[in-house]
Amino acid sequence: MIDFACKEFKIKDVIKCALNLTRADMKVLEYFFEEPDNWSKTEQIAILVELDLSTVQRSVKKLHEKGILTRSQNNLDGGGYSFIYKINNKKEIKELIMGIVSKWAAKVEQELEEW
């Protein structure tokens, strides 16, 4: 927990806010934190986190676009393809979040200066 003036924040809340994630996005992200070395299909994730497949597909797309997940394409024997996902290095994710938090701090400093 982080004690900030009059409110305590759980680190999970900071991550959720910094990355602009929904509750579903956080469930998917937590799945990947628990399975950092595994490549996963959205169908598998949906079952394990008990969310609709379309919700998981939106979440992994969002997390991939934010640089949290790596995506790899599997070509199917009969044609077509499917994607599998893996979480990026925790250090990279931490740096991304710290960059966002640093921008928040700079904005607060700017606002206080103008105040």
XYZ file of N, CA and C in Angstrom:
345
model
N 0.823 -1.193 0.000
C 0.000 0.000 0.000
C 0.862 1.249 0.000
N 0.358 2.248 -0.671
C 1.038 3.534 -0.729
C 0.161 4.544 -0.003
N 0.719 5.199 1.004
C -0.029 6.199 1.754
C 0.246 7.549 1.111
N -0.779 8.124 0.506
C -0.632 9.414 -0.177
C -1.573 10.405 0.477
N -1.007 11.254 1.298
C -1.760 12.297 2.001
C -2.955 11.694 2.727
N -4.151 11.841 2.167
C -5.361 11.420 2.880
C -5.936 10.114 2.334
N -5.216 9.423 1.495
C -5.739 8.196 0.906
C -4.621 7.171 0.734
N -4.975 5.903 0.939
C -4.039 4.825 0.686
C -4.373 4.192 -0.658
N -3.349 3.850 -1.415
C -3.531 3.212 -2.711
C -2.869 1.839 -2.685
N -3.555 0.853 -3.208
C -2.923 -0.432 -3.449
C -2.193 -0.296 -4.781
N -1.063 -0.968 -4.901
C -0.276 -0.861 -6.129
C -1.103 -1.311 -7.328
N -1.992 -2.267 -7.123
C -2.891 -2.719 -8.178
C -3.741 -1.565 -8.710
N -4.191 -0.700 -7.812
C -5.001 0.453 -8.213
C -4.172 1.456 -9.013
N -2.915 1.625 -8.631
C -2.032 2.535 -9.358
C -1.794 2.006 -10.773
N -1.539 0.709 -10.890
C -1.327 0.093 -12.203
C -2.570 0.240 -13.056
N -3.721 -0.065 -12.480
C -5.002 0.022 -13.201
C -5.238 1.444 -13.700
N -5.003 2.415 -12.852
C -5.233 3.813 -13.207
C -4.201 4.301 -14.225
N -2.933 3.995 -13.985
C -1.868 4.468 -14.866
C -2.034 3.937 -16.288
N -2.458 2.694 -16.402
C -2.603 2.077 -17.717
C -4.014 2.211 -18.284
N -4.896 2.852 -17.500
C -6.291 3.050 -17.921
C -6.958 1.712 -18.249
N -6.945 0.807 -17.267
C -7.477 -0.527 -17.457
C -8.835 -0.696 -16.796
N -9.653 -1.552 -17.377
C -10.935 -1.926 -16.783
C -10.699 -3.054 -15.784
N -11.755 -3.427 -15.057
C -11.638 -4.569 -14.146
C -11.294 -5.839 -14.912
N -11.917 -6.011 -16.076
C -11.636 -7.194 -16.903
C -10.179 -7.187 -17.367
N -9.693 -6.018 -17.798
C -8.296 -5.907 -18.218
C -7.362 -6.319 -17.075
N -7.693 -5.906 -15.859
C -6.865 -6.241 -14.701
C -6.886 -7.738 -14.419
N -8.051 -8.365 -14.579
C -8.122 -9.821 -14.379
C -7.210 -10.534 -15.367
N -7.226 -10.086 -16.611
C -6.372 -10.684 -17.638
C -4.907 -10.416 -17.312
N -4.579 -9.192 -16.933
C -3.209 -8.857 -16.582
C -2.722 -9.694 -15.401
N -3.555 -9.867 -14.391
C -3.186 -10.675 -13.232
C -2.931 -12.128 -13.636
N -3.713 -12.626 -14.591
C -3.464 -13.975 -15.108
C -2.036 -14.055 -15.653
N -1.644 -13.068 -16.453
C -0.310 -13.085 -17.045
C 0.782 -12.911 -15.988
N 0.532 -12.128 -14.937
C 1.515 -11.996 -13.861
C 1.745 -13.345 -13.174
N 0.684 -14.159 -13.096
C 0.796 -15.481 -12.469
C 1.450 -16.507 -13.395
N 1.432 -16.245 -14.692
C 1.983 -17.168 -15.689
C 2.998 -16.435 -16.587
N 4.051 -15.863 -16.008
C 4.930 -14.982 -16.789
C 5.725 -15.670 -17.897
N 5.907 -16.966 -17.805
C 6.729 -17.664 -18.797
C 5.913 -18.381 -19.866
N 4.586 -18.333 -19.747
C 3.734 -19.101 -20.654
C 3.125 -18.247 -21.758
N 3.062 -18.827 -22.948
C 2.301 -18.249 -24.051
C 0.882 -18.772 -23.911
N -0.119 -17.900 -24.076
C -1.510 -18.303 -23.857
C -2.418 -17.846 -24.982
N -3.439 -18.665 -25.242
C -4.484 -18.324 -26.205
C -5.629 -17.641 -25.460
N -6.342 -16.787 -26.154
C -7.453 -16.070 -25.517
C -8.529 -17.027 -25.014
N -8.753 -18.126 -25.726
C -9.772 -19.094 -25.298
C -9.411 -19.686 -23.934
N -8.148 -20.014 -23.755
C -7.665 -20.570 -22.496
C -7.807 -19.543 -21.366
N -7.430 -18.304 -21.652
C -7.504 -17.236 -20.647
C -8.950 -17.005 -20.226
N -9.856 -16.961 -21.215
C -11.279 -16.709 -20.928
C -11.833 -17.735 -19.947
N -11.472 -18.983 -20.140
C -11.952 -20.043 -19.247
C -11.375 -19.857 -17.844
N -10.082 -19.607 -17.775
C -9.414 -19.532 -16.474
C -9.785 -18.297 -15.658
N -10.042 -17.172 -16.323
C -10.401 -15.954 -15.576
C -11.912 -15.728 -15.540
N -12.652 -16.658 -16.174
C -14.124 -16.638 -16.156
C -14.696 -15.343 -16.735
N -14.215 -15.024 -17.949
C -14.732 -13.873 -18.689
C -15.134 -14.346 -20.083
N -16.019 -13.586 -20.732
C -16.381 -13.897 -22.115
C -15.154 -13.797 -23.001
N -15.131 -14.628 -24.030
C -14.008 -14.628 -24.964
C -13.815 -13.257 -25.593
N -14.907 -12.605 -25.992
C -14.779 -11.290 -26.633
C -14.185 -10.256 -25.673
N -14.488 -10.369 -24.403
C -13.923 -9.460 -23.395
C -12.425 -9.684 -23.276
N -12.015 -10.937 -23.229
C -10.589 -11.265 -23.136
C -9.868 -10.808 -24.401
N -10.483 -10.991 -25.562
C -9.865 -10.558 -26.807
C -9.622 -9.046 -26.808
N -10.607 -8.273 -26.320
C -10.432 -6.819 -26.225
C -9.307 -6.472 -25.252
N -9.271 -7.185 -24.122
C -8.258 -6.904 -23.097
C -6.856 -7.205 -23.594
N -6.654 -8.358 -24.246
C -5.299 -8.669 -24.708
C -4.876 -7.723 -25.826
N -5.836 -7.309 -26.648
C -5.518 -6.333 -27.702
C -5.035 -5.022 -27.069
N -5.779 -4.556 -26.065
C -5.420 -3.318 -25.369
C -4.053 -3.442 -24.687
N -3.825 -4.562 -23.987
C -2.561 -4.762 -23.287
C -1.397 -4.889 -24.266
N -1.650 -5.484 -25.398
C -0.615 -5.582 -26.429
C -0.295 -4.189 -26.987
N -1.324 -3.401 -27.279
C -1.114 -2.053 -27.818
C -0.377 -1.155 -26.836
N -0.534 -1.401 -25.544
C 0.139 -0.601 -24.518
C 1.563 -1.095 -24.246
N 1.959 -2.190 -24.892
C 3.303 -2.718 -24.707
C 3.462 -3.626 -23.507
N 2.349 -4.115 -22.971
C 2.382 -4.991 -21.801
C 2.549 -6.450 -22.233
N 1.907 -6.814 -23.329
C 1.961 -8.186 -23.837
C 2.675 -8.243 -25.178
N 3.309 -9.367 -25.428
C 3.883 -9.681 -26.732
C 2.921 -10.647 -27.410
N 2.746 -10.471 -28.709
C 1.842 -11.329 -29.469
C 2.637 -12.093 -30.523
N 2.302 -13.358 -30.686
C 2.927 -14.183 -31.716
C 1.819 -14.855 -32.525
N 2.055 -14.997 -33.809
C 1.060 -15.591 -34.699
C 1.389 -17.063 -34.944
N 0.399 -17.924 -34.751
C 0.528 -19.342 -35.077
C -0.257 -19.607 -36.342
N 0.407 -20.060 -37.390
C -0.282 -20.421 -38.623
C -0.882 -21.817 -38.465
N -2.142 -21.950 -38.856
C -2.852 -23.221 -38.713
C -2.647 -24.084 -39.957
N -2.641 -25.390 -39.782
C -2.400 -26.322 -40.885
C -3.402 -26.157 -42.019
N -4.655 -25.979 -41.704
C -5.688 -25.864 -42.726
C -5.856 -24.454 -43.266
N -4.962 -23.580 -42.939
C -5.073 -22.175 -43.325
C -5.532 -21.342 -42.146
N -5.301 -20.084 -42.233
C -5.660 -19.173 -41.148
C -4.569 -19.123 -40.094
N -4.869 -18.459 -38.998
C -3.884 -18.294 -37.936
C -4.600 -17.987 -36.634
N -3.861 -18.097 -35.566
C -4.349 -17.672 -34.251
C -3.191 -16.956 -33.556
N -3.539 -16.138 -32.582
C -2.519 -15.419 -31.830
C -2.348 -16.050 -30.454
N -1.128 -16.000 -29.958
C -0.837 -16.360 -28.575
C -0.122 -15.167 -27.944
N -0.257 -15.054 -26.630
C 0.250 -13.880 -25.921
C 1.111 -14.286 -24.727
N 2.050 -13.412 -24.424
C 2.928 -13.581 -23.263
C 3.203 -12.197 -22.691
N 3.336 -12.132 -21.381
C 3.610 -10.836 -20.753
C 5.071 -10.444 -20.998
N 5.293 -9.163 -21.191
C 6.644 -8.639 -21.359
C 7.367 -8.652 -20.016
N 8.621 -8.359 -20.062
C 9.456 -8.304 -18.879
C 8.863 -7.327 -17.863
N 8.800 -7.755 -16.617
C 8.229 -6.915 -15.561
C 8.968 -5.586 -15.427
N 10.268 -5.589 -15.688
C 11.061 -4.356 -15.607
C 10.574 -3.345 -16.643
N 10.259 -3.805 -17.862
C 9.749 -2.918 -18.911
C 8.397 -2.322 -18.513
N 7.557 -3.161 -17.921
C 6.232 -2.701 -17.500
C 6.378 -1.673 -16.378
N 7.285 -1.942 -15.447
C 7.539 -1.005 -14.349
C 8.000 0.337 -14.896
N 8.916 0.327 -15.873
C 9.418 1.571 -16.468
C 8.288 2.341 -17.159
N 7.406 1.618 -17.831
C 6.261 2.250 -18.482
C 5.374 2.953 -17.452
N 5.054 2.252 -16.386
C 4.193 2.818 -15.340
C 4.885 3.981 -14.640
N 6.177 3.842 -14.349
C 6.912 4.927 -13.695
C 6.953 6.175 -14.575
N 7.042 5.985 -15.881
C 6.994 7.131 -16.801
C 5.677 7.870 -16.691
N 4.597 7.123 -16.603
C 3.267 7.731 -16.473
C 3.139 8.447 -15.134
N 3.578 7.784 -14.058
C 3.495 8.383 -12.722
C 4.366 9.641 -12.647
N 5.509 9.625 -13.298
C 6.380 10.813 -13.323
C 5.691 11.979 -14.027
N 4.959 11.680 -15.096
C 4.204 12.734 -15.785
C 3.115 13.295 -14.880
N 2.470 12.412 -14.091
C 1.465 12.884 -13.136
C 2.113 13.843 -12.146
N 3.265 13.435 -11.608
C 3.947 14.261 -10.610
C 4.341 15.611 -11.203
N 4.820 15.613 -12.432
C 5.187 16.873 -13.096
C 3.958 17.753 -13.286
N 2.836 17.146 -13.636
C 1.590 17.903 -13.816
C 1.125 18.496 -12.491
N 1.228 17.716 -11.409
C 0.851 18.239 -10.084
C 1.759 19.410 -9.725
N 3.053 19.272 -9.975
C 3.994 20.348 -9.678
C 3.639 21.606 -10.487
N 3.329 21.431 -11.756
C 2.956 22.557 -12.615
C 1.686 23.239 -12.092
N 0.704 22.434 -11.737
C -0.549 22.991 -11.230
C -0.330 23.763 -9.927
N 0.535 23.222 -9.059
C 0.834 23.914 -7.801
C 1.571 25.225 -8.042
N 2.455 25.233 -9.020
C 3.172 26.465 -9.362
C 2.193 27.524 -9.867
N 1.242 27.128 -10.686
C 0.248 28.072 -11.220
C -0.746 28.502 -10.152
N -0.925 27.697 -9.136
C -1.848 27.986 -8.046
C -1.288 29.100 -7.221
